[in-house]
PDB file of C-alpha atoms in Angstrom:
ATOM      1  CA  UNK A   1      55.874 106.579 173.982  1.00 55.00           C
ATOM      2  CA  UNK A   2      52.349 106.289 175.286  1.00 65.00           C
ATOM      3  CA  UNK A   3      51.459 104.215 178.290  1.00 68.00           C
ATOM      4  CA  UNK A   4      50.530 100.748 177.015  1.00 64.00           C
ATOM      5  CA  UNK A   5      48.072 100.261 179.858  1.00 68.00           C
ATOM      6  CA  UNK A   6      45.877 103.199 178.801  1.00 72.00           C
ATOM      7  CA  UNK A   7      44.216 101.060 176.129  1.00 75.00           C
ATOM      8  CA  UNK A   8      41.069  99.126 176.982  1.00 78.00           C
ATOM      9  CA  UNK A   9      41.598  95.418 177.700  1.00 83.00           C
ATOM     10  CA  UNK A  10      40.099  92.566 175.722  1.00 86.00           C
ATOM     11  CA  UNK A  11      38.476  89.871 177.827  1.00 86.00           C
ATOM     12  CA  UNK A  12      39.154  86.313 176.654  1.00 88.00           C
ATOM     13  CA  UNK A  13      36.760  83.619 177.828  1.00 88.00           C
ATOM     14  CA  UNK A  14      38.691  80.319 177.976  1.00 92.00           C
ATOM     15  CA  UNK A  15      35.641  78.109 177.333  1.00 91.00           C
ATOM     16  CA  UNK A  16      34.696  80.209 174.322  1.00 89.00           C
ATOM     17  CA  UNK A  17      38.254  80.097 172.950  1.00 91.00           C
ATOM     18  CA  UNK A  18      38.326  76.298 173.307  1.00 93.00           C
ATOM     19  CA  UNK A  19      34.907  75.928 171.680  1.00 91.00           C
ATOM     20  CA  UNK A  20      35.198  78.262 168.689  1.00 94.00           C
ATOM     21  CA  UNK A  21      38.873  79.282 168.470  1.00 96.00           C
ATOM     22  CA  UNK A  22      41.048  81.994 169.996  1.00 96.00           C
ATOM     23  CA  UNK A  23      40.838  84.468 167.098  1.00 97.00           C
ATOM     24  CA  UNK A  24      37.105  83.922 166.825  1.00 96.00           C
ATOM     25  CA  UNK A  25      36.576  84.579 170.533  1.00 94.00           C
ATOM     26  CA  UNK A  26      38.659  87.780 170.381  1.00 95.00           C
ATOM     27  CA  UNK A  27      36.684  88.947 167.356  1.00 96.00           C
ATOM     28  CA  UNK A  28      33.355  88.147 169.045  1.00 94.00           C
ATOM     29  CA  UNK A  29      34.240  90.162 172.137  1.00 92.00           C
ATOM     30  CA  UNK A  30      35.164  93.152 169.956  1.00 93.00           C
ATOM     31  CA  UNK A  31      32.114  92.569 167.739  1.00 94.00           C
ATOM     32  CA  UNK A  32      29.733  92.463 170.691  1.00 91.00           C
ATOM     33  CA  UNK A  33      31.050  95.776 171.977  1.00 91.00           C
ATOM     34  CA  UNK A  34      30.681  97.365 168.538  1.00 93.00           C
ATOM     35  CA  UNK A  35      27.136  96.118 168.018  1.00 93.00           C
ATOM     36  CA  UNK A  36      26.041  97.178 171.521  1.00 90.00           C
ATOM     37  CA  UNK A  37      27.376 100.731 171.218  1.00 92.00           C
ATOM     38  CA  UNK A  38      27.087 101.386 167.479  1.00 94.00           C
ATOM     39  CA  UNK A  39      24.587  98.868 166.150  1.00 94.00           C
ATOM     40  CA  UNK A  40      21.149  99.293 164.628  1.00 94.00           C
ATOM     41  CA  UNK A  41      18.080  97.202 165.447  1.00 94.00           C
ATOM     42  CA  UNK A  42      16.595  95.716 162.278  1.00 94.00           C
ATOM     43  CA  UNK A  43      13.851  93.076 162.434  1.00 89.00           C
ATOM     44  CA  UNK A  44      14.430  92.525 166.178  1.00 88.00           C
ATOM     45  CA  UNK A  45      18.165  91.846 165.717  1.00 90.00           C
ATOM     46  CA  UNK A  46      21.135  94.100 166.381  1.00 93.00           C
ATOM     47  CA  UNK A  47      23.175  94.681 163.211  1.00 96.00           C
ATOM     48  CA  UNK A  48      26.348  96.646 162.540  1.00 97.00           C
ATOM     49  CA  UNK A  49      27.622  97.853 159.182  1.00 97.00           C
ATOM     50  CA  UNK A  50      31.392  97.466 158.898  1.00 97.00           C
ATOM     51  CA  UNK A  51      33.865  97.023 156.057  1.00 96.00           C
ATOM     52  CA  UNK A  52      37.039  94.972 156.396  1.00 96.00           C
ATOM     53  CA  UNK A  53      38.929  98.268 156.680  1.00 96.00           C
ATOM     54  CA  UNK A  54      36.640  99.288 159.550  1.00 97.00           C
ATOM     55  CA  UNK A  55      37.374  96.011 161.348  1.00 97.00           C
ATOM     56  CA  UNK A  56      41.100  96.556 160.670  1.00 97.00           C
ATOM     57  CA  UNK A  57      40.881  99.978 162.356  1.00 95.00           C
ATOM     58  CA  UNK A  58      39.205  98.364 165.374  1.00 94.00           C
ATOM     59  CA  UNK A  59      41.699  95.453 165.508  1.00 95.00           C
ATOM     60  CA  UNK A  60      44.937  96.858 164.035  1.00 95.00           C
ATOM     61  CA  UNK A  61      47.048  93.902 165.200  1.00 94.00           C
ATOM     62  CA  UNK A  62      45.428  91.653 162.560  1.00 96.00           C
ATOM     63  CA  UNK A  63      45.855  91.622 158.814  1.00 97.00           C
ATOM     64  CA  UNK A  64      42.837  92.013 156.553  1.00 96.00           C
ATOM     65  CA  UNK A  65      43.279  88.361 155.544  1.00 98.00           C
ATOM     66  CA  UNK A  66      43.128  87.252 159.199  1.00 98.00           C
ATOM     67  CA  UNK A  67      39.975  89.298 159.772  1.00 98.00           C
ATOM     68  CA  UNK A  68      38.335  87.812 156.659  1.00 98.00           C
ATOM     69  CA  UNK A  69      39.263  84.246 157.737  1.00 98.00           C
ATOM     70  CA  UNK A  70      37.949  84.866 161.244  1.00 98.00           C
ATOM     71  CA  UNK A  71      34.632  86.265 160.004  1.00 98.00           C
ATOM     72  CA  UNK A  72      34.319  83.378 157.525  1.00 98.00           C
ATOM     73  CA  UNK A  73      34.942  80.905 160.346  1.00 98.00           C
ATOM     74  CA  UNK A  74      32.283  82.517 162.539  1.00 98.00           C
ATOM     75  CA  UNK A  75      29.793  82.409 159.673  1.00 98.00           C
ATOM     76  CA  UNK A  76      30.622  78.752 158.965  1.00 98.00           C
ATOM     77  CA  UNK A  77      30.110  77.969 162.658  1.00 96.00           C
ATOM     78  CA  UNK A  78      26.668  79.663 162.446  1.00 96.00           C
ATOM     79  CA  UNK A  79      27.622  82.301 165.014  1.00 96.00           C
ATOM     80  CA  UNK A  80      27.646  85.394 162.785  1.00 97.00           C
ATOM     81  CA  UNK A  81      25.511  86.228 159.783  1.00 97.00           C
ATOM     82  CA  UNK A  82      26.128  88.929 157.216  1.00 97.00           C
ATOM     83  CA  UNK A  83      24.023  90.741 154.657  1.00 96.00           C
ATOM     84  CA  UNK A  84      24.176  93.603 152.177  1.00 95.00           C
ATOM     85  CA  UNK A  85      20.385  93.891 151.884  1.00 94.00           C
ATOM     86  CA  UNK A  86      20.181  96.807 154.360  1.00 95.00           C
ATOM     87  CA  UNK A  87      22.323  99.134 152.227  1.00 93.00           C
ATOM     88  CA  UNK A  88      20.406 102.033 150.680  1.00 92.00           C
ATOM     89  CA  UNK A  89      22.678 102.137 147.632  1.00 94.00           C
ATOM     90  CA  UNK A  90      22.614  98.920 145.537  1.00 91.00           C
ATOM     91  CA  UNK A  91      26.249  99.583 144.576  1.00 93.00           C
ATOM     92  CA  UNK A  92      27.300  99.591 148.252  1.00 93.00           C
ATOM     93  CA  UNK A  93      28.767  96.150 149.002  1.00 95.00           C
ATOM     94  CA  UNK A  94      29.605  96.907 152.647  1.00 96.00           C
ATOM     95  CA  UNK A  95      28.330  94.103 154.838  1.00 97.00           C
ATOM     96  CA  UNK A  96      26.099  94.264 157.864  1.00 97.00           C
ATOM     97  CA  UNK A  97      26.799  91.731 160.634  1.00 98.00           C
ATOM     98  CA  UNK A  98      24.673  90.238 163.396  1.00 96.00           C
ATOM     99  CA  UNK A  99      24.657  87.270 165.728  1.00 95.00           C
ATOM    100  CA  UNK A 100      22.637  84.358 164.360  1.00 94.00           C
ATOM    101  CA  UNK A 101      19.567  83.140 166.224  1.00 90.00           C
ATOM    102  CA  UNK A 102      21.529  79.962 167.000  1.00 90.00           C
ATOM    103  CA  UNK A 103      24.285  82.008 168.645  1.00 89.00           C
ATOM    104  CA  UNK A 104      21.781  84.019 170.665  1.00 86.00           C
ATOM    105  CA  UNK A 105      19.577  81.146 171.822  1.00 86.00           C
ATOM    106  CA  UNK A 106      21.941  78.185 172.054  1.00 82.00           C
ATOM    107  CA  UNK A 107      25.286  79.802 172.834  1.00 77.00           C
ATOM    108  CA  UNK A 108      23.901  82.751 174.794  1.00 74.00           C
ATOM    109  CA  UNK A 109      26.207  85.296 173.150  1.00 70.00           C
ATOM    110  CA  UNK A 110      23.671  88.093 173.428  1.00 60.00           C
ATOM    111  CA  UNK A 111      22.621  89.018 176.940  1.00 48.00           C
ATOM    112  CA  UNK A 112      20.785  92.284 176.332  1.00 50.00           C
TER     113      UNK A 112
END
């Protein structure tokens, strides 16, 4: 068995969890790390292209349904936005995700 403490920790911000939900705050912390290290700048915003399977690989403790509900919640709260318009292939339905301007300016989720 591998050492359970070799994995990287997830930081939970209590105020964020109270404001937007525990699952949403966990997802946002993982999302922010992904977009910082693997994202692409498009129109002055950092975007990341990820499928639900990609998110499942990043957060294997959640079901695909939980990931979908969490992303939907973040979009409904105007924290995340998604688009397929950046895909080169019109048949590619993989979504790109970014923080909304509201999240960046009002909530301060982007500090780069």
